[in-house]
Amino acid sequence: MAALRPKPLFNEFDIATRVAELSEQVSHDYAKMDEIVLIGVLKGAFIFLADLSRRLTIPRKIDFIAVASYGDSTTSGAVRLLMDVRTNIEGKHVLVVEDVIDTGSTLGYLMKTLAAKRPASLKSCVFLRKNKPLTVEVEPDYLGFDIPNKWVVGYGLDYAEMFRTLPYVGEIDPGDLRTES
Ligand code: IMP
Ligand code: MG
């Protein structure tokens, strides 16, 4: 496939600065609690979770959950659970760490599914949110950046498994990739 370079949206410095601010905010808000369980949503949130969690100044545990949505690589549909958390989160303070809100269905599904496990509190920390109408109404408790309604890659986010480990966040036009491959 021809080398297509995503158009940069946030560079490494922009990202590190914002993630540091979010960590500080979370550390401050949870300072009085004995422990927080961060639940990273695989795969897209793995880098955000790694950076965010290492900057926290409060006791924390890490777990992961994996979901998939039906639909092709750039459209969201019904969500299904691929891998549940291993931690018993009943009575725990839980923070869901997600890469991006597109239609809202994934985060909506996760909040509902995790709430059923009766955590002491349940909040979300989302790296990116697209500027478009939501299919499922969700409001992140912590948000990195609002972005245009484009397909974004890098810093954990992929397009068909490509570009996931780019150190910056960039926009692509999936149409360009399809015609080039
Ligand atoms: P939603 O359920 O429509 O809000 O979509 C959220 C999920 O779709 C995220 O967890 C991502 O895995 C994926 N996704 C949505 N938009 C993008 C994007 O622009 N780049 C990469 N992944 C995305
Ligand atoms: Mg995701």
PDB file of C-alpha atoms and ligand atoms in Angstrom:
ATOM      1  CA  MET A   1       0.000   0.000   0.000  1.00  0.00           C
ATOM      2  CA  ALA A   2       1.193   3.489  -0.793  1.00  0.00           C
ATOM      3  CA  ALA A   3       2.424   5.479   2.178  1.00  0.00           C
ATOM      4  CA  LEU A   4      -0.372   7.804   3.175  1.00  0.00           C
ATOM      5  CA  ARG A   5       0.521  10.294   5.851  1.00  0.00           C
ATOM      6  CA  PRO A   6      -2.287  11.285   8.192  1.00  0.00           C
ATOM      7  CA  LYS A   7      -2.775  15.050   8.463  1.00  0.00           C
ATOM      8  CA  PRO A   8      -1.512  16.042  11.932  1.00  0.00           C
ATOM      9  CA  LEU A   9      -4.142  17.275  14.386  1.00  0.00           C
ATOM     10  CA  PHE A  10      -2.323  17.025  17.738  1.00  0.00           C
ATOM     11  CA  ASN A  11       1.416  16.536  18.085  1.00  0.00           C
ATOM     12  CA  GLU A  12       3.221  14.691  20.879  1.00  0.00           C
ATOM     13  CA  PHE A  13       3.617  17.857  22.901  1.00  0.00           C
ATOM     14  CA  ASP A  14      -0.096  18.803  22.621  1.00  0.00           C
ATOM     15  CA  ILE A  15      -1.046  15.297  23.720  1.00  0.00           C
ATOM     16  CA  ALA A  16       1.401  15.084  26.626  1.00  0.00           C
ATOM     17  CA  THR A  17       0.303  18.497  27.903  1.00  0.00           C
ATOM     18  CA  ARG A  18      -3.392  17.618  27.828  1.00  0.00           C
ATOM     19  CA  VAL A  19      -2.869  14.150  29.327  1.00  0.00           C
ATOM     20  CA  ALA A  20      -0.866  15.697  32.178  1.00  0.00           C
ATOM     21  CA  GLU A  21      -3.738  18.120  32.846  1.00  0.00           C
ATOM     22  CA  LEU A  22      -6.276  15.292  32.861  1.00  0.00           C
ATOM     23  CA  SER A  23      -4.152  13.207  35.246  1.00  0.00           C
ATOM     24  CA  GLU A  24      -3.861  16.143  37.573  1.00  0.00           C
ATOM     25  CA  GLN A  25      -7.616  16.713  37.501  1.00  0.00           C
ATOM     26  CA  VAL A  26      -8.374  13.026  38.146  1.00  0.00           C
ATOM     27  CA  SER A  27      -5.782  12.828  40.936  1.00  0.00           C
ATOM     28  CA  HIS A  28      -7.327  15.872  42.552  1.00  0.00           C
ATOM     29  CA  ASP A  29     -10.927  14.633  42.262  1.00  0.00           C
ATOM     30  CA  TYR A  30     -10.157  11.158  43.623  1.00  0.00           C
ATOM     31  CA  ALA A  31      -7.656  12.294  46.274  1.00  0.00           C
ATOM     32  CA  LYS A  32      -9.898  11.307  49.164  1.00  0.00           C
ATOM     33  CA  MET A  33     -10.767   7.859  47.880  1.00  0.00           C
ATOM     34  CA  ASP A  34      -8.766   4.838  48.870  1.00  0.00           C
ATOM     35  CA  GLU A  35      -8.304   3.522  45.352  1.00  0.00           C
ATOM     36  CA  ILE A  36      -9.453   3.947  41.779  1.00  0.00           C
ATOM     37  CA  VAL A  37      -9.849   1.191  39.165  1.00  0.00           C
ATOM     38  CA  LEU A  38      -9.031   2.386  35.661  1.00  0.00           C
ATOM     39  CA  ILE A  39     -10.685   0.321  32.960  1.00  0.00           C
ATOM     40  CA  GLY A  40      -9.093   0.767  29.551  1.00  0.00           C
ATOM     41  CA  VAL A  41     -11.184  -0.015  26.507  1.00  0.00           C
ATOM     42  CA  LEU A  42      -9.180  -2.236  24.144  1.00  0.00           C
ATOM     43  CA  LYS A  43      -7.574  -1.686  21.891  1.00  0.00           C
ATOM     44  CA  GLY A  44      -7.784   2.027  21.150  1.00  0.00           C
ATOM     45  CA  ALA A  45      -7.277   3.350  24.678  1.00  0.00           C
ATOM     46  CA  PHE A  46      -4.116   1.418  25.557  1.00  0.00           C
ATOM     47  CA  ILE A  47      -1.640   4.248  24.979  1.00  0.00           C
ATOM     48  CA  PHE A  48      -3.858   6.919  26.544  1.00  0.00           C
ATOM     49  CA  LEU A  49      -4.383   4.668  29.573  1.00  0.00           C
ATOM     50  CA  ALA A  50      -0.638   4.019  29.878  1.00  0.00           C
ATOM     51  CA  ASP A  51       0.222   7.717  29.831  1.00  0.00           C
ATOM     52  CA  LEU A  52      -2.690   8.856  31.990  1.00  0.00           C
ATOM     53  CA  SER A  53      -2.207   6.188  34.658  1.00  0.00           C
ATOM     54  CA  ARG A  54       1.523   6.772  35.049  1.00  0.00           C
ATOM     55  CA  ARG A  55       0.951  10.433  35.894  1.00  0.00           C
ATOM     56  CA  LEU A  56      -1.695   9.849  38.557  1.00  0.00           C
ATOM     57  CA  THR A  57      -0.695  10.551  42.129  1.00  0.00           C
ATOM     58  CA  ILE A  58      -3.418   8.389  43.718  1.00  0.00           C
ATOM     59  CA  PRO A  59      -3.542   4.612  44.363  1.00  0.00           C
ATOM     60  CA  ARG A  60      -4.850   2.904  41.237  1.00  0.00           C
ATOM     61  CA  LYS A  61      -5.410  -0.457  39.660  1.00  0.00           C
ATOM     62  CA  ILE A  62      -5.646  -1.216  35.961  1.00  0.00           C
ATOM     63  CA  ASP A  63      -7.987  -3.507  34.101  1.00  0.00           C
ATOM     64  CA  PHE A  64      -9.195  -3.815  30.532  1.00  0.00           C
ATOM     65  CA  ILE A  65     -12.419  -4.499  28.734  1.00  0.00           C
ATOM     66  CA  ALA A  66     -12.786  -5.275  25.037  1.00  0.00           C
ATOM     67  CA  VAL A  67     -15.787  -4.542  22.862  1.00  0.00           C
ATOM     68  CA  ALA A  68     -16.512  -4.619  19.172  1.00  0.00           C
ATOM     69  CA  SER A  69     -19.184  -2.930  17.182  1.00  0.00           C
ATOM     70  CA  TYR A  70     -20.856  -4.508  14.233  1.00  0.00           C
ATOM     71  CA  GLY A  71     -20.340  -2.517  11.068  1.00  0.00           C
ATOM     72  CA  ASP A  72     -17.405  -1.939   8.725  1.00  0.00           C
ATOM     73  CA  SER A  73     -14.130  -0.334   9.802  1.00  0.00           C
ATOM     74  CA  THR A  74     -15.432   3.228  10.032  1.00  0.00           C
ATOM     75  CA  THR A  75     -19.089   2.890  10.986  1.00  0.00           C
ATOM     76  CA  SER A  76     -20.398   1.994  14.427  1.00  0.00           C
ATOM     77  CA  GLY A  77     -23.343  -0.223  15.092  1.00  0.00           C
ATOM     78  CA  ALA A  78     -24.538  -2.513  17.862  1.00  0.00           C
ATOM     79  CA  VAL A  79     -21.890  -3.165  20.493  1.00  0.00           C
ATOM     80  CA  ARG A  80     -20.932  -6.574  21.847  1.00  0.00           C
ATOM     81  CA  LEU A  81     -18.627  -7.573  24.660  1.00  0.00           C
ATOM     82  CA  LEU A  82     -15.463  -9.445  23.603  1.00  0.00           C
ATOM     83  CA  MET A  83     -13.678  -9.552  26.965  1.00  0.00           C
ATOM     84  CA  ASP A  84     -15.037  -8.561  30.357  1.00  0.00           C
ATOM     85  CA  VAL A  85     -13.054  -7.017  33.227  1.00  0.00           C
ATOM     86  CA  ARG A  86     -11.339  -9.452  35.602  1.00  0.00           C
ATOM     87  CA  THR A  87     -11.520  -7.206  38.655  1.00  0.00           C
ATOM     88  CA  ASN A  88     -14.557  -7.410  40.906  1.00  0.00           C
ATOM     89  CA  ILE A  89     -15.578  -3.758  40.721  1.00  0.00           C
ATOM     90  CA  GLU A  90     -18.492  -3.943  43.151  1.00  0.00           C
ATOM     91  CA  GLY A  91     -18.059  -1.107  45.649  1.00  0.00           C
ATOM     92  CA  LYS A  92     -15.015   0.267  43.779  1.00  0.00           C
ATOM     93  CA  HIS A  93     -14.454   3.693  42.252  1.00  0.00           C
ATOM     94  CA  VAL A  94     -14.253   3.026  38.531  1.00  0.00           C
ATOM     95  CA  LEU A  95     -12.980   5.268  35.748  1.00  0.00           C
ATOM     96  CA  VAL A  96     -13.541   4.043  32.197  1.00  0.00           C
ATOM     97  CA  VAL A  97     -10.739   5.180  29.891  1.00  0.00           C
ATOM     98  CA  GLU A  98     -11.800   5.370  26.248  1.00  0.00           C
ATOM     99  CA  ASP A  99     -10.131   6.635  23.082  1.00  0.00           C
ATOM    100  CA  VAL A 100     -12.938   8.393  21.215  1.00  0.00           C
ATOM    101  CA  ILE A 101     -16.649   9.115  21.253  1.00  0.00           C
ATOM    102  CA  ASP A 102     -18.058   8.881  17.754  1.00  0.00           C
ATOM    103  CA  THR A 103     -21.765   7.924  17.905  1.00  0.00           C
ATOM    104  CA  GLY A 104     -21.678   7.324  21.674  1.00  0.00           C
ATOM    105  CA  SER A 105     -22.861   3.714  21.399  1.00  0.00           C
ATOM    106  CA  THR A 106     -19.673   2.133  22.764  1.00  0.00           C
ATOM    107  CA  LEU A 107     -19.412   4.342  25.836  1.00  0.00           C
ATOM    108  CA  GLY A 108     -23.168   4.133  26.395  1.00  0.00           C
ATOM    109  CA  TYR A 109     -22.998   0.351  26.322  1.00  0.00           C
ATOM    110  CA  LEU A 110     -19.975   0.257  28.629  1.00  0.00           C
ATOM    111  CA  MET A 111     -21.445   2.573  31.243  1.00  0.00           C
ATOM    112  CA  LYS A 112     -24.623   0.501  31.327  1.00  0.00           C
ATOM    113  CA  THR A 113     -22.769  -2.829  31.482  1.00  0.00           C
ATOM    114  CA  LEU A 114     -20.355  -1.683  34.184  1.00  0.00           C
ATOM    115  CA  ALA A 115     -23.050   0.057  36.246  1.00  0.00           C
ATOM    116  CA  ALA A 116     -24.781  -3.334  36.542  1.00  0.00           C
ATOM    117  CA  LYS A 117     -21.727  -4.534  38.521  1.00  0.00           C
ATOM    118  CA  ARG A 118     -22.553  -1.972  41.204  1.00  0.00           C
ATOM    119  CA  PRO A 119     -19.350   0.078  41.500  1.00  0.00           C
ATOM    120  CA  ALA A 120     -19.236   2.750  44.247  1.00  0.00           C
ATOM    121  CA  SER A 121     -18.847   5.332  41.472  1.00  0.00           C
ATOM    122  CA  LEU A 122     -18.539   5.173  37.700  1.00  0.00           C
ATOM    123  CA  LYS A 123     -17.074   7.916  35.536  1.00  0.00           C
ATOM    124  CA  SER A 124     -15.439   8.171  32.141  1.00  0.00           C
ATOM    125  CA  CYS A 125     -12.291   9.765  30.810  1.00  0.00           C
ATOM    126  CA  VAL A 126     -12.300  10.064  27.032  1.00  0.00           C
ATOM    127  CA  PHE A 127      -9.384  11.276  24.927  1.00  0.00           C
ATOM    128  CA  LEU A 128     -11.326  12.576  21.898  1.00  0.00           C
ATOM    129  CA  ARG A 129     -14.920  13.462  21.066  1.00  0.00           C
ATOM    130  CA  LYS A 130     -16.170  14.085  17.554  1.00  0.00           C
ATOM    131  CA  ASN A 131     -18.271  17.096  16.750  1.00  0.00           C
ATOM    132  CA  LYS A 132     -21.398  15.305  15.514  1.00  0.00           C
ATOM    133  CA  PRO A 133     -24.830  14.327  16.805  1.00  0.00           C
ATOM    134  CA  LEU A 134     -24.785  11.332  19.153  1.00  0.00           C
ATOM    135  CA  THR A 135     -26.840   8.184  18.592  1.00  0.00           C
ATOM    136  CA  VAL A 136     -26.556   7.347  22.286  1.00  0.00           C
ATOM    137  CA  GLU A 137     -26.462  10.289  24.698  1.00  0.00           C
ATOM    138  CA  VAL A 138     -23.230  10.161  26.675  1.00  0.00           C
ATOM    139  CA  GLU A 139     -21.292  12.901  28.422  1.00  0.00           C
ATOM    140  CA  PRO A 140     -17.693  12.151  29.391  1.00  0.00           C
ATOM    141  CA  ASP A 141     -16.657  13.240  32.888  1.00  0.00           C
ATOM    142  CA  TYR A 142     -13.164  14.049  31.636  1.00  0.00           C
ATOM    143  CA  LEU A 143     -12.375  14.915  28.015  1.00  0.00           C
ATOM    144  CA  GLY A 144      -9.072  15.434  26.223  1.00  0.00           C
ATOM    145  CA  PHE A 145     -10.111  17.228  23.039  1.00  0.00           C
ATOM    146  CA  ASP A 146     -13.151  17.973  20.912  1.00  0.00           C
ATOM    147  CA  ILE A 147     -12.321  17.236  17.279  1.00  0.00           C
ATOM    148  CA  PRO A 148     -13.920  17.643  13.854  1.00  0.00           C
ATOM    149  CA  ASN A 149     -16.031  14.791  12.534  1.00  0.00           C
ATOM    150  CA  LYS A 150     -13.152  13.051  10.717  1.00  0.00           C
ATOM    151  CA  TRP A 151     -11.564   9.622  10.982  1.00  0.00           C
ATOM    152  CA  VAL A 152      -8.561   9.991  13.277  1.00  0.00           C
ATOM    153  CA  VAL A 153      -5.607   7.679  13.843  1.00  0.00           C
ATOM    154  CA  GLY A 154      -2.535   7.432  16.033  1.00  0.00           C
ATOM    155  CA  TYR A 155      -1.943   7.432  19.799  1.00  0.00           C
ATOM    156  CA  GLY A 156      -3.805   4.105  19.976  1.00  0.00           C
ATOM    157  CA  LEU A 157      -6.455   4.785  17.356  1.00  0.00           C
ATOM    158  CA  ASP A 158      -6.414   2.790  14.154  1.00  0.00           C
ATOM    159  CA  TYR A 159      -7.915   2.463  10.759  1.00  0.00           C
ATOM    160  CA  ALA A 160      -8.194  -1.296  10.055  1.00  0.00           C
ATOM    161  CA  GLU A 161      -5.244  -1.844  12.474  1.00  0.00           C
ATOM    162  CA  MET A 162      -3.060   0.680  10.646  1.00  0.00           C
ATOM    163  CA  PHE A 163      -1.492   3.785  12.238  1.00  0.00           C
ATOM    164  CA  ARG A 164      -2.255   2.684  15.828  1.00  0.00           C
ATOM    165  CA  THR A 165       1.234   3.403  17.145  1.00  0.00           C
ATOM    166  CA  LEU A 166       1.804   6.761  15.488  1.00  0.00           C
ATOM    167  CA  PRO A 167       2.991   9.097  18.271  1.00  0.00           C
ATOM    168  CA  TYR A 168       0.695  11.908  17.093  1.00  0.00           C
ATOM    169  CA  VAL A 169      -3.017  12.102  16.208  1.00  0.00           C
ATOM    170  CA  GLY A 170      -3.858  12.730  12.575  1.00  0.00           C
ATOM    171  CA  GLU A 171      -6.848  12.722  10.249  1.00  0.00           C
ATOM    172  CA  ILE A 172      -7.228  10.411   7.311  1.00  0.00           C
ATOM    173  CA  ASP A 173      -9.764  10.046   4.595  1.00  0.00           C
ATOM    174  CA  PRO A 174     -10.546   6.319   4.497  1.00  0.00           C
ATOM    175  CA  GLY A 175     -11.604   6.806   0.859  1.00  0.00           C
ATOM    176  CA  ASP A 176      -7.985   7.630  -0.039  1.00  0.00           C
ATOM    177  CA  LEU A 177      -6.773   4.431   1.587  1.00  0.00           C
ATOM    178  CA  ARG A 178      -9.314   2.269  -0.197  1.00  0.00           C
ATOM    179  CA  THR A 179      -8.445   3.637  -3.613  1.00  0.00           C
ATOM    180  CA  GLU A 180      -4.699   3.302  -3.003  1.00  0.00           C
ATOM    181  CA  SER A 181      -4.623  -0.253  -1.711  1.00  0.00           C
TER     182      SER A 181
HETATM  183  P1  IMP B   1     -18.926   4.958  18.971  1.00  0.00           P
HETATM  184  O1  IMP B   1     -19.421   3.709  19.607  1.00  0.00           O
HETATM  185  O2  IMP B   1     -19.585   5.242  17.659  1.00  0.00           O
HETATM  186  O3  IMP B   1     -18.906   6.161  19.877  1.00  0.00           O
HETATM  187  O4  IMP B   1     -17.457   4.701  18.530  1.00  0.00           O
HETATM  188  C1  IMP B   1     -16.493   4.496  19.431  1.00  0.00           C
HETATM  189  C2  IMP B   1     -15.527   3.432  18.981  1.00  0.00           C
HETATM  190  O5  IMP B   1     -15.318   3.370  17.574  1.00  0.00           O
HETATM  191  C3  IMP B   1     -14.223   3.787  19.617  1.00  0.00           C
HETATM  192  O6  IMP B   1     -14.044   3.021  20.764  1.00  0.00           O
HETATM  193  C4  IMP B   1     -13.216   3.475  18.534  1.00  0.00           C
HETATM  194  O7  IMP B   1     -12.696   2.173  18.769  1.00  0.00           O
HETATM  195  C5  IMP B   1     -13.952   3.479  17.249  1.00  0.00           C
HETATM  196  N1  IMP B   1     -13.747   4.743  16.523  1.00  0.00           N
HETATM  197  C6  IMP B   1     -14.695   5.692  16.302  1.00  0.00           C
HETATM  198  N2  IMP B   1     -14.192   6.714  15.597  1.00  0.00           N
HETATM  199  C7  IMP B   1     -12.891   6.430  15.380  1.00  0.00           C
HETATM  200  C8  IMP B   1     -11.826   7.130  14.694  1.00  0.00           C
HETATM  201  O8  IMP B   1     -11.970   8.231  14.145  1.00  0.00           O
HETATM  202  N3  IMP B   1     -10.620   6.489  14.685  1.00  0.00           N
HETATM  203  C9  IMP B   1     -10.411   5.288  15.249  1.00  0.00           C
HETATM  204  N4  IMP B   1     -11.367   4.612  15.913  1.00  0.00           N
HETATM  205  C10 IMP B   1     -12.607   5.174  15.973  1.00  0.00           C
HETATM  206 MG    MG B   2     -12.452   2.000  21.168  1.00  0.00          MG
END
